[in-house]
Structure formats: C-alpha cells, structure tokens
Amino acid sequence: MSLPDVLSRIRTAEARAGRLQGSARLVAVTKGHSLEEIRRKVLAHGNFPLGENRGQEVRDKVAEWTETAQGAPQPEWHYIGPLQSNKVKYLERVALIHAIEDVAQAETVARYAEKWGRAPGVLLQLHNGEAQKHGIAPAELSGVLAGVRATGLDVRGLMVMAPYGQPEEARRIFRVAAQRAHDLGLSELSMGMSGDFEAAVEEGSTLVRVGSALFGE
Ligand SMILES: *Cc1c(COP(=O)(O)O)cnc(C)c1O
C-alpha cells in the first residue's frame, strides 16, 4: 500500500468514528529500511514521524541524515521498541519514546536527558492482558505514572500492542487502553499496526505505528 492509501484509510476510520480529521497521526515504522527508501516511500509525502526499534539503527540513521540531507531538519524520530538501559545513550535525537515499562527506565532516560540538554516525551506501555512479557500491569499503572513523572519526564500517554490476527481481541484491548488513558487524563494513545490500525483509530488511537503495510513484508 502506498502512504497516501494508508493515510486515506486512517482518515476514513476517523470519519467513521466521528473524530476530527488528522487527530490520528501516522508513525511510519522504518526499522530495517534505508534512508533512501524512507525518503522515497514516506518523506516524499510529508514530514511523518519515523518509528525505529533498535538504538544503534536510530543513531546511524540520524548520523546519515546529518551527512546527506544538506541542512534539512531531522525527521521526527520515535523509539517504539522495548527499552534497554544500555541503549538509551543512542536516543539523543528521539522526540518520543513509546514503550516505557518501569520507573528505572524513566530514570535512565531522565539522566541522559539532563546530559543532552533536551528530553524526549514518553508513553507508558500497558500490558495487554494476554501472555505477553512487555508492559505495565493495570494495578501498577498509576504508581508507575507517578514514579515516571517524578523523574521530570513528560508522560504524554499510553501505548499498547494487540495480539496479531485476533481482531476482536485487538479491539477490546484498544478500548481498554483508551479508557485508561481517559481516566488518567493522558491525551496520546499509541496503538494500531499494519493489521489493525483502522480498528485502533476507531477506538481513539492518536499514533498508529505502521510498517509492513507501507514497505511490504
Ligand atoms: C514493527 C513494529 C510495528 C509495525 O508493525 P507492522 O505490522 O509492520 O505495521 C509497530 N509497533 C512496534 C512496536 C513494532 O516493533
């Protein structure tokens, strides 16, 4: 699917749900793809945020951009993968970290942010209820939120991953996440991938992370 096709499906899903056009943003998941391909398939259509899930890959792409973009501003990089504390050092140019899972991770990010003189925004990853190892359990969410805020980082919202190929379960997970974000007064909701982004938009996603639909498998 081309980027304009994905975007038009997002806009149609917004309309179906009675949402404001443009209230769900597309994050193009660019892991494993070259800058040349990213420029051609994504950035040729606009300044979309780019999602990466490996620290070194972000660092390398940031450096390559600086070398080749002739002064054009860096794209808006998002880090969407599980966060290992020894990889935080690579995330200096990242605008948003999607998947904070505990206070210790946030403390590491906050320490680097002080050194960099700039801080990324963060989202907290919710556990999705199935046998998944990542994410914060519902009972711990408000405590983790308070702890992450105490580091000084700006918690913008929640992120959740739905199981692959289970549309009804995915929709249920999206709905629960949207309710939690609403209850906590958090405005950003990172949910929806290639297989389920339309349902995610209908349920209130503000950041859909789409990779293979744009780039192929
Ligand atoms: C790879 C990845 C995506 C994109 O998945 P697709 O199914 O290729 O769209 C979204 N979110 C996370 C966290 C990922 O690692």
PDB file of C-alpha atoms and ligand atoms in Angstrom:
ATOM      1  CA  MET A   1       0.000   0.000   0.000  1.00  0.00           C
ATOM      2  CA  SER A   2       1.312   3.476  -0.723  1.00  0.00           C
ATOM      3  CA  LEU A   3       1.488   6.024   2.054  1.00  0.00           C
ATOM      4  CA  PRO A   4      -1.421   8.055   0.625  1.00  0.00           C
ATOM      5  CA  ASP A   5      -3.534   4.851   0.676  1.00  0.00           C
ATOM      6  CA  VAL A   6      -2.710   4.212   4.349  1.00  0.00           C
ATOM      7  CA  LEU A   7      -3.423   7.836   5.168  1.00  0.00           C
ATOM      8  CA  SER A   8      -6.772   7.770   3.413  1.00  0.00           C
ATOM      9  CA  ARG A   9      -7.763   4.649   5.379  1.00  0.00           C
ATOM     10  CA  ILE A  10      -6.825   6.457   8.595  1.00  0.00           C
ATOM     11  CA  ARG A  11      -8.937   9.464   7.596  1.00  0.00           C
ATOM     12  CA  THR A  12     -11.874   7.228   6.667  1.00  0.00           C
ATOM     13  CA  ALA A  13     -11.651   5.449  10.045  1.00  0.00           C
ATOM     14  CA  GLU A  14     -11.594   8.835  11.797  1.00  0.00           C
ATOM     15  CA  ALA A  15     -14.727   9.853   9.910  1.00  0.00           C
ATOM     16  CA  ARG A  16     -16.493   6.580  10.778  1.00  0.00           C
ATOM     17  CA  ALA A  17     -15.781   7.244  14.454  1.00  0.00           C
ATOM     18  CA  GLY A  18     -16.835  10.895  14.241  1.00  0.00           C
ATOM     19  CA  ARG A  19     -13.301  12.029  15.040  1.00  0.00           C
ATOM     20  CA  LEU A  20     -11.573  15.190  13.924  1.00  0.00           C
ATOM     21  CA  GLN A  21      -9.675  14.688  10.650  1.00  0.00           C
ATOM     22  CA  GLY A  22      -5.972  14.484  11.415  1.00  0.00           C
ATOM     23  CA  SER A  23      -6.403  13.594  15.094  1.00  0.00           C
ATOM     24  CA  ALA A  24      -4.753  10.212  14.427  1.00  0.00           C
ATOM     25  CA  ARG A  25      -1.165  10.606  13.215  1.00  0.00           C
ATOM     26  CA  LEU A  26       0.696   8.083  11.125  1.00  0.00           C
ATOM     27  CA  VAL A  27       4.058   6.960  12.530  1.00  0.00           C
ATOM     28  CA  ALA A  28       5.872   5.228   9.663  1.00  0.00           C
ATOM     29  CA  VAL A  29       7.767   2.277  11.126  1.00  0.00           C
ATOM     30  CA  THR A  30      11.050   2.345   9.236  1.00  0.00           C
ATOM     31  CA  LYS A  31      13.113  -0.318  11.029  1.00  0.00           C
ATOM     32  CA  GLY A  32      15.253  -2.257   8.592  1.00  0.00           C
ATOM     33  CA  HIS A  33      14.730   0.225   5.751  1.00  0.00           C
ATOM     34  CA  SER A  34      17.326   2.528   4.253  1.00  0.00           C
ATOM     35  CA  LEU A  35      17.116   6.311   4.323  1.00  0.00           C
ATOM     36  CA  GLU A  36      16.822   6.240   0.544  1.00  0.00           C
ATOM     37  CA  GLU A  37      13.732   4.042   0.778  1.00  0.00           C
ATOM     38  CA  ILE A  38      12.332   6.104   3.663  1.00  0.00           C
ATOM     39  CA  ARG A  39      12.715   9.293   1.633  1.00  0.00           C
ATOM     40  CA  ARG A  40      11.007   7.752  -1.376  1.00  0.00           C
ATOM     41  CA  LYS A  41       8.148   5.928   0.344  1.00  0.00           C
ATOM     42  CA  VAL A  42       7.459   8.184   3.329  1.00  0.00           C
ATOM     43  CA  LEU A  43       9.073  11.611   3.381  1.00  0.00           C
ATOM     44  CA  ALA A  44       8.181  12.337  -0.247  1.00  0.00           C
ATOM     45  CA  HIS A  45       4.591  12.509   1.055  1.00  0.00           C
ATOM     46  CA  GLY A  46       5.205  14.750   4.071  1.00  0.00           C
ATOM     47  CA  ASN A  47       7.058  15.055   7.366  1.00  0.00           C
ATOM     48  CA  PHE A  48       5.751  11.943   9.096  1.00  0.00           C
ATOM     49  CA  PRO A  49       7.303  10.753  12.351  1.00  0.00           C
ATOM     50  CA  LEU A  50       9.539   7.704  11.850  1.00  0.00           C
ATOM     51  CA  GLY A  51       9.419   4.765  14.278  1.00  0.00           C
ATOM     52  CA  GLU A  52      12.504   2.676  14.997  1.00  0.00           C
ATOM     53  CA  ASN A  53      13.008  -0.142  17.463  1.00  0.00           C
ATOM     54  CA  ARG A  54      16.789  -0.502  17.701  1.00  0.00           C
ATOM     55  CA  GLY A  55      19.006   2.083  19.354  1.00  0.00           C
ATOM     56  CA  GLN A  56      22.010   1.742  17.065  1.00  0.00           C
ATOM     57  CA  GLU A  57      19.819   1.923  13.993  1.00  0.00           C
ATOM     58  CA  VAL A  58      18.350   5.270  15.107  1.00  0.00           C
ATOM     59  CA  ARG A  59      21.795   6.618  15.901  1.00  0.00           C
ATOM     60  CA  ASP A  60      23.132   5.520  12.499  1.00  0.00           C
ATOM     61  CA  LYS A  61      20.178   6.940  10.587  1.00  0.00           C
ATOM     62  CA  VAL A  62      20.404  10.261  12.457  1.00  0.00           C
ATOM     63  CA  ALA A  63      24.089  10.473  11.536  1.00  0.00           C
ATOM     64  CA  GLU A  64      23.463   9.533   7.912  1.00  0.00           C
ATOM     65  CA  TRP A  65      20.691  12.132   7.712  1.00  0.00           C
ATOM     66  CA  THR A  66      23.053  14.821   9.001  1.00  0.00           C
ATOM     67  CA  GLU A  67      25.611  13.825   6.360  1.00  0.00           C
ATOM     68  CA  THR A  68      23.238  13.640   3.425  1.00  0.00           C
ATOM     69  CA  ALA A  69      20.306  15.993   3.996  1.00  0.00           C
ATOM     70  CA  GLN A  70      22.173  19.227   3.270  1.00  0.00           C
ATOM     71  CA  GLY A  71      20.918  21.019   6.339  1.00  0.00           C
ATOM     72  CA  ALA A  72      17.300  19.824   6.146  1.00  0.00           C
ATOM     73  CA  PRO A  73      15.963  19.347   9.684  1.00  0.00           C
ATOM     74  CA  GLN A  74      15.995  15.820  11.145  1.00  0.00           C
ATOM     75  CA  PRO A  75      12.788  13.847  10.776  1.00  0.00           C
ATOM     76  CA  GLU A  76      10.799  13.363  13.977  1.00  0.00           C
ATOM     77  CA  TRP A  77      12.272  10.092  15.278  1.00  0.00           C
ATOM     78  CA  HIS A  78      10.215   7.900  17.597  1.00  0.00           C
ATOM     79  CA  TYR A  79      11.605   4.952  19.521  1.00  0.00           C
ATOM     80  CA  ILE A  80       8.928   2.243  19.609  1.00  0.00           C
ATOM     81  CA  GLY A  81      10.846  -0.834  20.764  1.00  0.00           C
ATOM     82  CA  PRO A  82      11.439  -2.307  24.205  1.00  0.00           C
ATOM     83  CA  LEU A  83      13.882  -0.062  26.031  1.00  0.00           C
ATOM     84  CA  GLN A  84      17.149  -1.490  27.323  1.00  0.00           C
ATOM     85  CA  SER A  85      19.005   0.857  29.628  1.00  0.00           C
ATOM     86  CA  ASN A  86      22.329   0.347  27.832  1.00  0.00           C
ATOM     87  CA  LYS A  87      20.709   1.561  24.590  1.00  0.00           C
ATOM     88  CA  VAL A  88      19.293   4.829  25.905  1.00  0.00           C
ATOM     89  CA  LYS A  89      22.550   6.573  25.004  1.00  0.00           C
ATOM     90  CA  TYR A  90      21.664   6.225  21.309  1.00  0.00           C
ATOM     91  CA  LEU A  91      18.377   8.114  21.613  1.00  0.00           C
ATOM     92  CA  GLU A  92      19.572  11.706  21.850  1.00  0.00           C
ATOM     93  CA  ARG A  93      17.588  12.841  18.792  1.00  0.00           C
ATOM     94  CA  VAL A  94      14.429  10.897  19.580  1.00  0.00           C
ATOM     95  CA  ALA A  95      11.295  13.016  20.130  1.00  0.00           C
ATOM     96  CA  LEU A  96       9.072  10.349  21.699  1.00  0.00           C
ATOM     97  CA  ILE A  97       9.777   7.033  23.444  1.00  0.00           C
ATOM     98  CA  HIS A  98       6.659   4.850  23.127  1.00  0.00           C
ATOM     99  CA  ALA A  99       7.298   1.955  25.446  1.00  0.00           C
ATOM    100  CA  ILE A 100       8.434   2.872  28.956  1.00  0.00           C
ATOM    101  CA  GLU A 101       7.672  -0.116  31.207  1.00  0.00           C
ATOM    102  CA  ASP A 102       9.024   0.873  34.601  1.00  0.00           C
ATOM    103  CA  VAL A 103      10.372   3.749  36.665  1.00  0.00           C
ATOM    104  CA  ALA A 104      14.001   2.592  36.381  1.00  0.00           C
ATOM    105  CA  GLN A 105      13.881   3.014  32.593  1.00  0.00           C
ATOM    106  CA  ALA A 106      12.479   6.504  33.000  1.00  0.00           C
ATOM    107  CA  GLU A 107      15.228   7.373  35.478  1.00  0.00           C
ATOM    108  CA  THR A 108      17.841   6.330  32.917  1.00  0.00           C
ATOM    109  CA  VAL A 109      16.183   8.414  30.207  1.00  0.00           C
ATOM    110  CA  ALA A 110      15.932  11.402  32.573  1.00  0.00           C
ATOM    111  CA  ARG A 111      19.661  11.131  33.403  1.00  0.00           C
ATOM    112  CA  TYR A 112      20.592  11.188  29.723  1.00  0.00           C
ATOM    113  CA  ALA A 113      18.120  13.975  29.034  1.00  0.00           C
ATOM    114  CA  GLU A 114      19.954  16.158  31.521  1.00  0.00           C
ATOM    115  CA  LYS A 115      23.241  15.437  29.772  1.00  0.00           C
ATOM    116  CA  TRP A 116      21.752  16.098  26.313  1.00  0.00           C
ATOM    117  CA  GLY A 117      20.014  19.286  27.388  1.00  0.00           C
ATOM    118  CA  ARG A 118      16.776  18.021  25.865  1.00  0.00           C
ATOM    119  CA  ALA A 119      14.218  15.443  26.954  1.00  0.00           C
ATOM    120  CA  PRO A 120      12.126  13.100  24.823  1.00  0.00           C
ATOM    121  CA  GLY A 121       8.426  12.786  25.632  1.00  0.00           C
ATOM    122  CA  VAL A 122       7.390   9.355  26.848  1.00  0.00           C
ATOM    123  CA  LEU A 123       4.456   6.974  26.689  1.00  0.00           C
ATOM    124  CA  LEU A 124       3.838   4.118  29.116  1.00  0.00           C
ATOM    125  CA  GLN A 125       3.300   0.674  27.635  1.00  0.00           C
ATOM    126  CA  LEU A 126       0.300  -1.162  29.017  1.00  0.00           C
ATOM    127  CA  HIS A 127       0.313  -4.906  29.445  1.00  0.00           C
ATOM    128  CA  ASN A 128      -2.304  -6.209  27.022  1.00  0.00           C
ATOM    129  CA  GLY A 129      -3.689  -8.958  29.197  1.00  0.00           C
ATOM    130  CA  GLU A 130      -2.538 -11.966  27.198  1.00  0.00           C
ATOM    131  CA  ALA A 131       0.653 -13.912  27.822  1.00  0.00           C
ATOM    132  CA  GLN A 132       2.870 -11.057  26.785  1.00  0.00           C
ATOM    133  CA  LYS A 133       6.011 -10.164  28.638  1.00  0.00           C
ATOM    134  CA  HIS A 134       6.034  -6.441  27.974  1.00  0.00           C
ATOM    135  CA  GLY A 135       4.004  -3.719  29.572  1.00  0.00           C
ATOM    136  CA  ILE A 136       2.736  -2.401  32.882  1.00  0.00           C
ATOM    137  CA  ALA A 137       0.021  -4.361  34.712  1.00  0.00           C
ATOM    138  CA  PRO A 138      -3.218  -2.387  35.229  1.00  0.00           C
ATOM    139  CA  ALA A 139      -2.856  -2.450  39.019  1.00  0.00           C
ATOM    140  CA  GLU A 140       0.590  -0.852  38.780  1.00  0.00           C
ATOM    141  CA  LEU A 141      -0.193   1.804  36.214  1.00  0.00           C
ATOM    142  CA  SER A 142      -0.971   4.764  38.450  1.00  0.00           C
ATOM    143  CA  GLY A 143       2.077   4.073  40.644  1.00  0.00           C
ATOM    144  CA  VAL A 144       4.384   3.840  37.632  1.00  0.00           C
ATOM    145  CA  LEU A 145       2.859   7.011  36.194  1.00  0.00           C
ATOM    146  CA  ALA A 146       3.599   8.906  39.409  1.00  0.00           C
ATOM    147  CA  GLY A 147       7.134   7.499  39.541  1.00  0.00           C
ATOM    148  CA  VAL A 148       7.888   8.394  35.917  1.00  0.00           C
ATOM    149  CA  ARG A 149       6.523  11.901  36.392  1.00  0.00           C
ATOM    150  CA  ALA A 150       8.755  12.284  39.436  1.00  0.00           C
ATOM    151  CA  THR A 151      11.786  11.929  37.141  1.00  0.00           C
ATOM    152  CA  GLY A 152      10.659  15.114  35.386  1.00  0.00           C
ATOM    153  CA  LEU A 153       9.835  13.400  32.083  1.00  0.00           C
ATOM    154  CA  ASP A 154       6.692  14.450  30.249  1.00  0.00           C
ATOM    155  CA  VAL A 155       4.290  11.491  30.130  1.00  0.00           C
ATOM    156  CA  ARG A 156       2.111  12.139  27.091  1.00  0.00           C
ATOM    157  CA  GLY A 157       0.082   8.954  27.028  1.00  0.00           C
ATOM    158  CA  LEU A 158      -0.128   5.190  26.736  1.00  0.00           C
ATOM    159  CA  MET A 159       0.976   2.585  24.220  1.00  0.00           C
ATOM    160  CA  VAL A 160      -0.346  -0.910  23.715  1.00  0.00           C
ATOM    161  CA  MET A 161       0.323  -3.822  21.360  1.00  0.00           C
ATOM    162  CA  ALA A 162      -2.532  -6.088  20.322  1.00  0.00           C
ATOM    163  CA  PRO A 163      -2.060  -9.779  19.535  1.00  0.00           C
ATOM    164  CA  TYR A 164      -1.588 -10.498  15.852  1.00  0.00           C
ATOM    165  CA  GLY A 165      -4.513 -11.810  13.820  1.00  0.00           C
ATOM    166  CA  GLN A 166      -7.177 -11.529  16.557  1.00  0.00           C
ATOM    167  CA  PRO A 167      -9.276  -8.535  15.520  1.00  0.00           C
ATOM    168  CA  GLU A 168     -11.910  -8.813  18.239  1.00  0.00           C
ATOM    169  CA  GLU A 169      -9.368  -9.185  20.994  1.00  0.00           C
ATOM    170  CA  ALA A 170      -7.382  -6.300  19.477  1.00  0.00           C
ATOM    171  CA  ARG A 171     -10.418  -4.056  19.550  1.00  0.00           C
ATOM    172  CA  ARG A 172     -11.131  -4.959  23.167  1.00  0.00           C
ATOM    173  CA  ILE A 173      -7.523  -4.147  24.119  1.00  0.00           C
ATOM    174  CA  PHE A 174      -7.689  -0.811  22.275  1.00  0.00           C
ATOM    175  CA  ARG A 175     -10.916   0.092  24.044  1.00  0.00           C
ATOM    176  CA  VAL A 176      -9.475  -0.697  27.484  1.00  0.00           C
ATOM    177  CA  ALA A 177      -6.342   1.328  26.717  1.00  0.00           C
ATOM    178  CA  ALA A 178      -8.423   4.303  25.556  1.00  0.00           C
ATOM    179  CA  GLN A 179     -10.486   4.166  28.752  1.00  0.00           C
ATOM    180  CA  ARG A 180      -7.330   4.043  30.917  1.00  0.00           C
ATOM    181  CA  ALA A 181      -5.781   6.989  29.093  1.00  0.00           C
ATOM    182  CA  HIS A 182      -9.006   8.927  29.500  1.00  0.00           C
ATOM    183  CA  ASP A 183      -9.225   8.092  33.230  1.00  0.00           C
ATOM    184  CA  LEU A 184      -5.646   9.282  33.724  1.00  0.00           C
ATOM    185  CA  GLY A 185      -6.125  12.439  31.672  1.00  0.00           C
ATOM    186  CA  LEU A 186      -3.478  11.356  29.138  1.00  0.00           C
ATOM    187  CA  SER A 187      -4.048  12.521  25.576  1.00  0.00           C
ATOM    188  CA  GLU A 188      -1.768  10.354  23.407  1.00  0.00           C
ATOM    189  CA  LEU A 189      -2.582   6.748  22.566  1.00  0.00           C
ATOM    190  CA  SER A 190      -0.086   4.777  20.513  1.00  0.00           C
ATOM    191  CA  MET A 191      -1.954   1.777  19.146  1.00  0.00           C
ATOM    192  CA  GLY A 192      -2.590   0.079  15.857  1.00  0.00           C
ATOM    193  CA  MET A 193      -0.189  -1.565  13.399  1.00  0.00           C
ATOM    194  CA  SER A 194      -0.498  -2.720   9.781  1.00  0.00           C
ATOM    195  CA  GLY A 195      -3.084  -5.390  10.583  1.00  0.00           C
ATOM    196  CA  ASP A 196      -5.318  -3.419  12.906  1.00  0.00           C
ATOM    197  CA  PHE A 197      -4.759   0.324  12.525  1.00  0.00           C
ATOM    198  CA  GLU A 198      -8.275   1.100  11.316  1.00  0.00           C
ATOM    199  CA  ALA A 199      -9.859  -0.508  14.396  1.00  0.00           C
ATOM    200  CA  ALA A 200      -7.315   1.342  16.553  1.00  0.00           C
ATOM    201  CA  VAL A 201      -8.287   4.679  15.005  1.00  0.00           C
ATOM    202  CA  GLU A 202     -11.967   3.918  15.545  1.00  0.00           C
ATOM    203  CA  GLU A 203     -11.161   3.262  19.215  1.00  0.00           C
ATOM    204  CA  GLY A 204      -9.243   6.514  19.683  1.00  0.00           C
ATOM    205  CA  SER A 205      -5.625   5.948  18.659  1.00  0.00           C
ATOM    206  CA  THR A 206      -3.650   9.173  18.140  1.00  0.00           C
ATOM    207  CA  LEU A 207      -0.471   7.481  16.862  1.00  0.00           C
ATOM    208  CA  VAL A 208      -0.684   4.456  14.587  1.00  0.00           C
ATOM    209  CA  ARG A 209       2.586   2.597  14.023  1.00  0.00           C
ATOM    210  CA  VAL A 210       2.505   1.199  10.502  1.00  0.00           C
ATOM    211  CA  GLY A 211       5.433  -0.633   8.921  1.00  0.00           C
ATOM    212  CA  SER A 212       4.809  -3.572   6.619  1.00  0.00           C
ATOM    213  CA  ALA A 213       1.681  -2.053   5.025  1.00  0.00           C
ATOM    214  CA  LEU A 214       3.948   0.755   3.753  1.00  0.00           C
ATOM    215  CA  PHE A 215       7.139  -1.126   2.954  1.00  0.00           C
ATOM    216  CA  GLY A 216       5.999  -4.692   2.263  1.00  0.00           C
ATOM    217  CA  GLU A 217       6.834  -7.676   4.483  1.00  0.00           C
TER     218      GLU A 217
HETATM  219  C1  LIG B   1       7.483  -3.345  13.847  1.00  0.00           C
HETATM  220  C2  LIG B   1       6.580  -2.669  14.771  1.00  0.00           C
HETATM  221  C3  LIG B   1       5.401  -2.066  14.320  1.00  0.00           C
HETATM  222  C4  LIG B   1       4.952  -2.117  12.875  1.00  0.00           C
HETATM  223  O1  LIG B   1       4.377  -3.359  12.598  1.00  0.00           O
HETATM  224  P1  LIG B   1       3.713  -3.669  11.177  1.00  0.00           P
HETATM  225  O2  LIG B   1       2.835  -4.836  11.447  1.00  0.00           O
HETATM  226  O3  LIG B   1       4.845  -3.965  10.258  1.00  0.00           O
HETATM  227  O4  LIG B   1       2.973  -2.467  10.760  1.00  0.00           O
HETATM  228  C5  LIG B   1       4.619  -1.398  15.239  1.00  0.00           C
HETATM  229  N1  LIG B   1       4.964  -1.326  16.547  1.00  0.00           N
HETATM  230  C6  LIG B   1       6.075  -1.898  17.019  1.00  0.00           C
HETATM  231  C7  LIG B   1       6.396  -1.768  18.462  1.00  0.00           C
HETATM  232  C8  LIG B   1       6.935  -2.592  16.155  1.00  0.00           C
HETATM  233  O5  LIG B   1       8.048  -3.143  16.626  1.00  0.00           O
END
